[in-house]
GROMACS .gro file of C-alpha atoms in nm:
model
  404
    1MET     CA    1  -0.157  -1.949   1.402
    2ASN     CA    2   0.063  -1.640   1.621
    3LYS     CA    3   0.334  -1.500   1.523
    4PHE     CA    4   0.550  -1.279   1.777
    5ILE     CA    5   0.747  -1.017   1.548
    6LYS     CA    6   0.931  -0.713   1.686
    7HIS     CA    7   0.956  -0.434   1.465
    8LEU     CA    8   1.124  -0.096   1.514
    9ILE     CA    9   0.897   0.215   1.457
   10THR     CA   10   0.840   0.597   1.549
   11SER     CA   11   0.758   0.750   1.874
   12VAL     CA   12   0.735   1.105   1.954
   13ILE     CA   13   0.555   1.283   2.220
   14GLY     CA   14   0.483   1.652   2.168
   15LEU     CA   15   0.371   1.950   2.437
   16MET     CA   16   0.225   2.253   2.328
   17GLY     CA   17   0.092   2.510   2.594
   18LEU     CA   18   0.117   2.411   2.959
   19ALA     CA   19   0.428   2.120   2.992
   20VAL     CA   20   0.203   1.818   3.112
   21SER     CA   21   0.371   1.499   3.170
   22TYR     CA   22   0.180   1.173   3.044
   23THR     CA   23   0.285   0.778   3.035
   24LEU     CA   24   0.232   0.603   2.719
   25THR     CA   25   0.142   0.233   2.750
   26ALA     CA   26   0.093  -0.060   2.497
   27ALA     CA   27  -0.209   0.003   2.280
   28SER     CA   28  -0.327  -0.266   2.081
   29ILE     CA   29  -0.355  -0.217   1.731
   30GLU     CA   30  -0.567  -0.391   1.421
   31ALA     CA   31  -0.480  -0.401   1.075
   32SER     CA   32  -0.440  -0.571   0.748
   33GLY     CA   33  -0.203  -0.729   0.513
   34GLN     CA   34  -0.194  -0.917   0.197
   35ALA     CA   35   0.052  -1.148   0.012
   36ILE     CA   36   0.078  -1.340  -0.311
   37ILE     CA   37   0.113  -1.726  -0.259
   38TYR     CA   38   0.424  -1.856  -0.464
   39ASN     CA   39   0.478  -2.240  -0.538
   40ASN     CA   40   0.192  -2.315  -0.246
   41ASP     CA   41   0.467  -2.172   0.014
   42ILE     CA   42   0.181  -2.069   0.293
   43GLU     CA   43   0.398  -2.005   0.549
   44ASP     CA   44   0.607  -1.740   0.306
   45ALA     CA   45   0.290  -1.544   0.227
   46ARG     CA   46   0.148  -1.553   0.567
   47TYR     CA   47   0.504  -1.402   0.669
   48ARG     CA   48   0.516  -1.155   0.444
   49ALA     CA   49   0.133  -1.064   0.471
   50THR     CA   50   0.232  -1.026   0.837
   51GLU     CA   51   0.522  -0.758   0.769
   52GLN     CA   52   0.284  -0.557   0.552
   53ALA     CA   53   0.028  -0.570   0.791
   54ILE     CA   54   0.276  -0.422   1.066
   55LYS     CA   55   0.370  -0.184   0.870
   56GLN     CA   56   0.021  -0.047   0.847
   57ALA     CA   57   0.012  -0.039   1.210
   58VAL     CA   58   0.317   0.167   1.248
   59LEU     CA   59   0.157   0.384   1.030
   60GLN     CA   60  -0.186   0.415   1.203
   61SER     CA   61  -0.012   0.438   1.509
   62SER     CA   62   0.213   0.720   1.460
   63ALA     CA   63   0.143   1.044   1.577
   64THR     CA   64   0.202   1.298   1.872
   65LEU     CA   65   0.042   1.407   2.200
   66MET     CA   66  -0.056   1.776   2.191
   67SER     CA   67  -0.186   1.946   2.470
   68ASN     CA   68  -0.308   2.340   2.438
   69ASP     CA   69  -0.426   2.536   2.710
   70SER     CA   70  -0.580   2.866   2.723
   71LEU     CA   71  -0.671   3.085   2.968
   72ASN     CA   72  -1.033   3.266   2.915
   73ASN     CA   73  -1.209   3.479   3.172
   74GLY     CA   74  -1.031   3.324   3.452
   75GLU     CA   75  -1.126   2.970   3.339
   76LEU     CA   76  -0.888   2.747   3.222
   77ASN     CA   77  -0.987   2.558   2.861
   78SER     CA   78  -0.748   2.252   2.732
   79SER     CA   79  -0.782   2.084   2.439
   80MET     CA   80  -0.608   1.730   2.363
   81HIS     CA   81  -0.470   1.551   2.058
   82LEU     CA   82  -0.347   1.192   2.127
   83GLN     CA   83  -0.135   0.974   1.893
   84ALA     CA   84   0.115   0.754   1.996
   85SER     CA   85   0.352   0.475   1.821
   86GLY     CA   86   0.683   0.275   1.914
   87TYR     CA   87   0.745  -0.093   1.895
   88ALA     CA   88   0.485  -0.360   1.746
   89GLU     CA   89   0.535  -0.666   1.931
   90SER     CA   90   0.316  -0.976   2.035
   91THR     CA   91   0.183  -1.001   1.677
   92GLU     CA   92  -0.152  -1.222   1.669
   93ILE     CA   93  -0.320  -1.332   1.336
   94LEU     CA   94  -0.699  -1.295   1.391
   95SER     CA   95  -0.811  -1.386   1.050
   96GLU     CA   96  -0.663  -1.548   0.755
   97THR     CA   97  -0.835  -1.599   0.391
   98ILE     CA   98  -0.730  -1.718   0.051
   99SER     CA   99  -0.854  -1.641  -0.274
  100ASP     CA  100  -0.746  -1.570  -0.611
  101ASN     CA  101  -0.368  -1.699  -0.474
  102ILE     CA  102  -0.341  -1.395  -0.238
  103LEU     CA  103  -0.351  -1.455   0.110
  104ARG     CA  104  -0.499  -1.192   0.340
  105ILE     CA  105  -0.475  -1.156   0.702
  106ARG     CA  106  -0.590  -0.917   0.967
  107ILE     CA  107  -0.360  -0.871   1.285
  108SER     CA  108  -0.350  -0.760   1.646
  109THR     CA  109  -0.030  -0.577   1.755
  110ASP     CA  110   0.048  -0.427   2.073
  111VAL     CA  111   0.227  -0.101   2.026
  112THR     CA  112   0.425   0.087   2.251
  113ASP     CA  113   0.605   0.416   2.272
  114ASP     CA  114   0.965   0.454   2.175
  115MET     CA  115   1.176   0.654   1.907
  116GLN     CA  116   1.107   0.669   1.547
  117CYS     CA  117   1.280   0.876   1.301
  118ARG     CA  118   1.643   0.855   1.298
  119ASN     CA  119   1.663   1.223   1.167
  120GLY     CA  120   1.477   1.355   1.457
  121ALA     CA  121   1.147   1.423   1.283
  122THR     CA  122   0.847   1.415   1.430
  123ASN     CA  123   0.625   1.588   1.268
  124LEU     CA  124   0.292   1.391   1.182
  125TYR     CA  125   0.133   1.622   0.903
  126ARG     CA  126  -0.043   1.479   0.597
  127LYS     CA  127   0.201   1.543   0.317
  128SER     CA  128   0.087   1.598  -0.023
  129VAL     CA  129   0.235   1.420  -0.344
  130GLY     CA  130   0.151   1.499  -0.713
  131ILE     CA  131   0.160   1.103  -0.940
  132THR     CA  132   0.232   1.164  -1.300
  133GLY     CA  133   0.179   0.937  -1.569
  134PHE     CA  134   0.373   0.608  -1.609
  135ALA     CA  135   0.510   0.547  -1.924
  136LEU     CA  136   0.475   0.211  -2.088
  137GLN     CA  137   0.805   0.099  -2.210
  138VAL     CA  138   0.693  -0.124  -2.488
  139PRO     CA  139   0.332   0.028  -2.585
  140GLN     CA  140   0.258  -0.311  -2.828
  141GLN     CA  141   0.239  -0.483  -2.512
  142ALA     CA  142  -0.097  -0.310  -2.427
  143ASN     CA  143  -0.266  -0.461  -2.721
  144LEU     CA  144  -0.374  -0.781  -2.527
  145GLY     CA  145  -0.687  -0.706  -2.347
  146ALA     CA  146  -0.666  -0.323  -2.482
  147LEU     CA  147  -0.455  -0.180  -2.165
  148HIS     CA  148  -0.354   0.112  -2.349
  149ASN     CA  149  -0.490   0.348  -2.122
  150ILE     CA  150  -0.253   0.207  -1.875
  151THR     CA  151  -0.021   0.476  -1.870
  152ARG     CA  152  -0.287   0.662  -1.697
  153GLY     CA  153  -0.502   0.447  -1.545
  154PHE     CA  154  -0.250   0.291  -1.340
  155PRO     CA  155  -0.104   0.601  -1.161
  156LYS     CA  156  -0.438   0.734  -1.137
  157SER     CA  157  -0.532   0.395  -0.942
  158LEU     CA  158  -0.256   0.456  -0.719
  159THR     CA  159  -0.368   0.808  -0.648
  160ASP     CA  160  -0.704   0.661  -0.520
  161GLU     CA  161  -0.523   0.365  -0.331
  162ILE     CA  162  -0.286   0.636  -0.128
  163ASN     CA  163  -0.586   0.838  -0.051
  164ARG     CA  164  -0.786   0.551   0.038
  165GLN     CA  165  -0.515   0.480   0.300
  166GLY     CA  166  -0.501   0.817   0.448
  167TYR     CA  167  -0.169   0.895   0.520
  168LEU     CA  168  -0.079   1.083   0.235
  169HIS     CA  169  -0.287   1.364   0.023
  170ALA     CA  170  -0.229   1.268  -0.365
  171LEU     CA  171  -0.310   1.452  -0.639
  172ALA     CA  172  -0.333   1.277  -0.996
  173ALA     CA  173  -0.134   1.430  -1.305
  174THR     CA  174  -0.130   1.158  -1.516
  175ASN     CA  175  -0.145   1.384  -1.837
  176THR     CA  176   0.235   1.431  -1.759
  177ILE     CA  177   0.500   1.211  -1.865
  178ILE     CA  178   0.857   1.342  -1.750
  179TYR     CA  179   1.095   1.076  -1.901
  180PRO     CA  180   1.196   1.149  -2.237
  181ASP     CA  181   1.433   0.793  -2.207
  182LEU     CA  182   1.241   0.520  -2.065
  183ILE     CA  183   1.521   0.241  -2.082
  184ASN     CA  184   1.740   0.491  -1.848
  185ALA     CA  185   1.467   0.628  -1.636
  186PRO     CA  186   1.539   0.810  -1.391
  187THR     CA  187   1.857   0.892  -1.522
  188SER     CA  188   1.880   1.244  -1.631
  189THR     CA  189   2.157   1.508  -1.797
  190ASN     CA  190   2.170   1.661  -1.445
  191VAL     CA  191   2.509   1.499  -1.226
  192ASP     CA  192   2.317   1.459  -0.924
  193GLY     CA  193   2.021   1.271  -1.098
  194SER     CA  194   1.741   1.517  -1.062
  195LEU     CA  195   1.486   1.648  -1.326
  196THR     CA  196   1.430   2.006  -1.358
  197ASP     CA  197   1.070   1.900  -1.472
  198VAL     CA  198   0.968   1.758  -1.125
  199ALA     CA  199   1.033   2.076  -0.958
  200ARG     CA  200   0.786   2.273  -1.215
  201ILE     CA  201   0.515   2.017  -1.161
  202GLY     CA  202   0.574   1.999  -0.783
  203GLU     CA  203   0.539   2.396  -0.794
  204ASP     CA  204   0.245   2.379  -1.061
  205LEU     CA  205   0.048   2.122  -0.850
  206GLY     CA  206   0.160   2.297  -0.505
  207VAL     CA  207   0.262   1.964  -0.364
  208GLN     CA  208   0.545   1.848  -0.142
  209TYR     CA  209   0.662   1.541  -0.342
  210VAL     CA  210   0.600   1.347  -0.684
  211ILE     CA  211   0.554   1.006  -0.783
  212SER     CA  212   0.641   0.843  -1.108
  213GLY     CA  213   0.723   0.556  -1.285
  214VAL     CA  214   0.731   0.336  -1.587
  215ILE     CA  215   0.585   0.029  -1.654
  216ARG     CA  216   0.874  -0.206  -1.759
  217ASP     CA  217   0.677  -0.528  -1.890
  218ILE     CA  218   0.296  -0.631  -1.928
  219ASP     CA  219   0.358  -0.933  -2.174
  220GLU     CA  220   0.278  -1.252  -2.148
  221LEU     CA  221   0.527  -1.522  -1.991
  222SER     CA  222   0.421  -1.767  -2.286
  223PRO     CA  223   0.326  -1.516  -2.562
  224GLN     CA  224   0.167  -1.643  -2.891
  225HIS     CA  225   0.060  -1.493  -3.205
  226PRO     CA  226  -0.366  -1.431  -3.203
  227ASP     CA  227  -0.343  -1.620  -3.523
  228GLN     CA  228  -0.203  -1.942  -3.286
  229ASP     CA  229  -0.445  -1.929  -3.069
  230THR     CA  230  -0.636  -2.262  -3.206
  231PRO     CA  231  -0.803  -2.553  -2.991
  232LEU     CA  232  -0.476  -2.751  -3.086
  233ASN     CA  233  -0.210  -2.552  -2.949
  234SER     CA  234  -0.430  -2.459  -2.657
  235LEU     CA  235  -0.400  -2.834  -2.566
  236LEU     CA  236  -0.034  -2.825  -2.683
  237LYS     CA  237   0.008  -2.532  -2.409
  238TRP     CA  238  -0.185  -2.758  -2.155
  239ALA     CA  239   0.082  -3.050  -2.234
  240ASN     CA  240   0.362  -2.841  -2.212
  241LYS     CA  241   0.233  -2.678  -1.895
  242GLU     CA  242   0.249  -2.338  -2.025
  243THR     CA  243   0.020  -2.115  -1.841
  244ASN     CA  244  -0.183  -1.812  -1.901
  245ALA     CA  245   0.030  -1.569  -1.650
  246ARG     CA  246   0.109  -1.205  -1.759
  247THR     CA  247   0.361  -1.016  -1.587
  248MET     CA  248   0.334  -0.651  -1.422
  249MET     CA  249   0.678  -0.504  -1.394
  250LEU     CA  250   0.732  -0.130  -1.290
  251ASP     CA  251   0.951   0.078  -1.131
  252ILE     CA  252   0.857   0.384  -0.905
  253TYR     CA  253   1.055   0.695  -0.831
  254ILE     CA  254   1.004   0.974  -0.561
  255TYR     CA  255   1.097   1.323  -0.577
  256ASP     CA  256   1.144   1.620  -0.352
  257GLY     CA  257   0.911   1.858  -0.519
  258PHE     CA  258   1.075   2.165  -0.427
  259SER     CA  259   1.462   2.038  -0.557
  260GLY     CA  260   1.333   1.758  -0.817
  261ALA     CA  261   1.635   1.533  -0.588
  262LEU     CA  262   1.529   1.190  -0.631
  263LEU     CA  263   1.436   1.058  -0.285
  264PHE     CA  264   1.358   0.710  -0.292
  265GLU     CA  265   1.282   0.430  -0.562
  266ALA     CA  266   1.161   0.061  -0.611
  267GLY     CA  267   1.032  -0.208  -0.811
  268TYR     CA  268   0.752  -0.455  -0.847
  269GLN     CA  269   0.710  -0.774  -1.048
  270GLU     CA  270   0.439  -1.021  -1.030
  271SER     CA  271   0.251  -1.228  -1.231
  272GLY     CA  272  -0.122  -1.332  -1.276
  273ASP     CA  273  -0.338  -1.563  -1.471
  274TRP     CA  274  -0.487  -1.396  -1.785
  275THR     CA  275  -0.758  -1.618  -1.925
  276LEU     CA  276  -0.975  -1.390  -2.165
  277PRO     CA  277  -1.017  -1.452  -2.494
  278ARG     CA  278  -0.708  -1.227  -2.646
  279ASN     CA  279  -0.962  -1.004  -2.885
  280LYS     CA  280  -1.166  -0.907  -2.572
  281LYS     CA  281  -1.100  -0.505  -2.517
  282VAL     CA  282  -1.128  -0.510  -2.179
  283GLY     CA  283  -0.885  -0.153  -2.038
  284PHE     CA  284  -0.722  -0.093  -1.766
  285GLY     CA  285  -0.940  -0.044  -1.426
  286SER     CA  286  -1.226  -0.173  -1.590
  287SER     CA  287  -1.460  -0.401  -1.369
  288LEU     CA  288  -1.382  -0.651  -1.556
  289PHE     CA  289  -1.001  -0.618  -1.526
  290TRP     CA  290  -1.040  -0.619  -1.176
  291LYS     CA  291  -1.238  -0.945  -1.158
  292THR     CA  292  -0.915  -1.095  -1.327
  293ASN     CA  293  -0.666  -1.290  -1.157
  294TYR     CA  294  -0.413  -1.043  -1.332
  295GLY     CA  295  -0.601  -0.727  -1.179
  296ASN     CA  296  -0.607  -0.903  -0.864
  297ILE     CA  297  -0.226  -0.907  -0.854
  298VAL     CA  298  -0.234  -0.550  -1.001
  299GLN     CA  299  -0.463  -0.430  -0.674
  300GLN     CA  300  -0.159  -0.612  -0.469
  301ILE     CA  301   0.131  -0.387  -0.610
  302LEU     CA  302  -0.089  -0.086  -0.564
  303TRP     CA  303  -0.142  -0.172  -0.219
  304GLN     CA  304   0.212  -0.221  -0.160
  305ALA     CA  305   0.347   0.050  -0.335
  306SER     CA  306   0.074   0.283  -0.162
  307LEU     CA  307   0.168   0.182   0.140
  308ASP     CA  308   0.581   0.161   0.098
  309ALA     CA  309   0.537   0.593  -0.024
  310SER     CA  310   0.356   0.646   0.314
  311GLU     CA  311   0.646   0.475   0.489
  312LYS     CA  312   0.929   0.620   0.321
  313LEU     CA  313   0.771   0.986   0.348
  314ARG     CA  314   0.671   0.902   0.706
  315CYS     CA  315   1.009   1.022   0.835
  316GLN     CA  316   1.055   1.314   0.604
  317PRO     CA  317   1.009   1.723   0.689
  318PHE     CA  318   0.658   1.832   0.633
  319VAL     CA  319   0.730   2.170   0.394
  320ALA     CA  320   0.455   2.415   0.297
  321ASN     CA  321   0.502   2.694   0.053
  322ILE     CA  322   0.413   3.081   0.157
  323PHE     CA  323   0.223   3.217  -0.137
  324ARG     CA  324   0.136   3.540   0.020
  325THR     CA  325   0.234   3.788   0.344
  326GLU     CA  326   0.046   4.066   0.430
  327GLY     CA  327   0.168   4.237   0.774
  328ASN     CA  328   0.276   4.009   1.014
  329LYS     CA  329   0.049   3.729   0.840
  330ILE     CA  330   0.174   3.520   0.609
  331HIS     CA  331  -0.057   3.221   0.386
  332LEU     CA  332   0.015   2.879   0.357
  333ASN     CA  333  -0.050   2.679   0.084
  334ALA     CA  334  -0.149   2.372   0.329
  335GLY     CA  335  -0.457   2.340   0.596
  336SER     CA  336  -0.681   2.150   0.772
  337LEU     CA  337  -0.656   1.876   0.465
  338ALA     CA  338  -0.277   1.847   0.597
  339GLY     CA  339  -0.351   1.809   0.981
  340ILE     CA  340  -0.266   2.136   1.053
  341LYS     CA  341  -0.397   2.310   1.383
  342THR     CA  342  -0.458   2.646   1.524
  343GLY     CA  343  -0.171   2.682   1.774
  344ASP     CA  344   0.086   2.471   1.548
  345LYS     CA  345   0.444   2.619   1.514
  346PHE     CA  346   0.667   2.598   1.214
  347ASN     CA  347   1.016   2.713   1.090
  348VAL     CA  348   1.045   2.968   0.804
  349TYR     CA  349   1.300   2.861   0.570
  350ARG     CA  350   1.450   3.103   0.294
  351ARG     CA  351   1.449   2.958  -0.059
  352TYR     CA  352   1.752   3.068  -0.310
  353GLU     CA  353   1.830   2.970  -0.660
  354ILE     CA  354   2.191   2.850  -0.717
  355PHE     CA  355   2.346   2.678  -1.000
  356ASP     CA  356   2.614   2.400  -1.012
  357GLN     CA  357   2.885   2.336  -1.212
  358LEU     CA  358   2.742   2.267  -1.540
  359GLN     CA  359   2.510   2.591  -1.466
  360ASN     CA  360   2.164   2.402  -1.372
  361ALA     CA  361   1.958   2.524  -1.136
  362GLN     CA  362   1.904   2.381  -0.792
  363THR     CA  363   1.703   2.521  -0.501
  364GLN     CA  364   1.833   2.572  -0.176
  365LEU     CA  365   1.642   2.620   0.187
  366ASN     CA  366   1.818   2.824   0.414
  367ASN     CA  367   1.705   2.835   0.795
  368ALA     CA  368   1.573   3.208   0.871
  369ASN     CA  369   1.529   3.122   1.262
  370ILE     CA  370   1.233   3.276   1.236
  371ASN     CA  371   0.906   3.084   1.400
  372VAL     CA  372   0.508   3.126   1.310
  373THR     CA  373   0.233   3.036   1.498
  374ILE     CA  374  -0.089   2.946   1.306
  375THR     CA  375  -0.387   3.126   1.373
  376GLN     CA  376  -0.640   3.040   1.102
  377VAL     CA  377  -0.676   2.743   0.947
  378GLN     CA  378  -0.910   2.641   0.621
  379PRO     CA  379  -0.906   2.299   0.433
  380ASN     CA  380  -0.640   2.410   0.168
  381PHE     CA  381  -0.447   2.679   0.315
  382ALA     CA  382  -0.370   2.828   0.649
  383ILE     CA  383  -0.312   3.177   0.767
  384GLY     CA  384  -0.001   3.236   1.051
  385GLU     CA  385   0.158   3.534   1.255
  386LEU     CA  386   0.505   3.655   1.280
  387ALA     CA  387   0.654   3.802   1.573
  388VAL     CA  388   0.704   4.138   1.352
  389ASP     CA  389   0.593   4.244   0.968
  390ALA     CA  390   0.690   3.985   0.715
  391ARG     CA  391   0.895   4.309   0.513
  392ILE     CA  392   1.086   4.387   0.843
  393LEU     CA  393   1.225   4.020   0.864
  394ASN     CA  394   1.225   3.974   0.509
  395VAL     CA  395   0.987   3.694   0.475
  396GLN     CA  396   0.856   3.646   0.118
  397GLN     CA  397   0.627   3.465  -0.127
  398GLN     CA  398   0.785   3.120  -0.246
  399ASP     CA  399   0.977   3.107   0.082
  400VAL     CA  400   0.848   2.806   0.303
  401VAL     CA  401   0.785   2.660   0.651
  402ILE     CA  402   0.929   2.331   0.760
  403ALA     CA  403   0.812   2.131   1.071
  404TRP     CA  404   1.067   1.846   1.166
   0.00000   0.00000   0.00000
């Protein structure tokens, strides 16, 4: 079945070096999507899976056309990096499968160039995120299946899924739980809702964003005490049309790692069948866990959450710390893994600490109107050159560079 969906996405063409004109035409992109089937409504699941696939196509095609030209001994050397994005339209479903009540599709969609981010952001660098532990609001619910490791296992799986998709660079910090009050999370004592621990975690990990969360509910929809798990009760359960469904409900929060400000939050709630014996010690993330219908549902949430995080951060500016200055050279804590290349240019911002009316420290970044050009790139850091000595410009460690 074909569906024709128009979905607005980003487009930007950046030219570096010689000014060259290029025309971008529609490009066909293939992407995948999946959705849980509710009440046997295939059409609804197909629509949601197609929307998810289009979102992935947006991320796949988001890019810039960069031309870098240099003159060496009278010869013009050109290097070009093509990335493009725009409208996704004329979407066609190539394949469709159903397994464990999950519909999976693969689509082909035409992408043409158009404006992308309303805030003018055009950078396509791979932003870094640190993922903390996810506290379980009701720890006793982990007894069924011995899922006590879910507080570290779920965020570790989320880290792996984000890195598998490749749009962000995620680091696991699952030993850290940042919410002292789970019921009211992410509210804190700060008026603006920021958490001072988030800024510290971001600085310790050297990441631009921090993702945290709270697992609200993993209980059975029709809970029974283990002593009640008898053949007679099983028969009554079947007669009353009770299910073996188990809930997975969680909230995810995305913070700016420099200021600790809450940028986005999202909630996810699904349910899947848990048919294993009540005394079976499964553990979250085990091979047996992923083979269950409930495990498949959790995998669907991981897929959706990682895609949402990438989409939410797509139009945010790219920020990297300056961790060393030497003459007119500065060292950044991001390199080729983030997509930085020789010749890239960034704006320098000075970092200031200010205090609000409650004397809570806040981070402020001010544009120093200074440009830096990248001259050397390593996997985890890069070196850039300023026009003059960093001391003359008062560029210091812990200042940052930003690309919009």
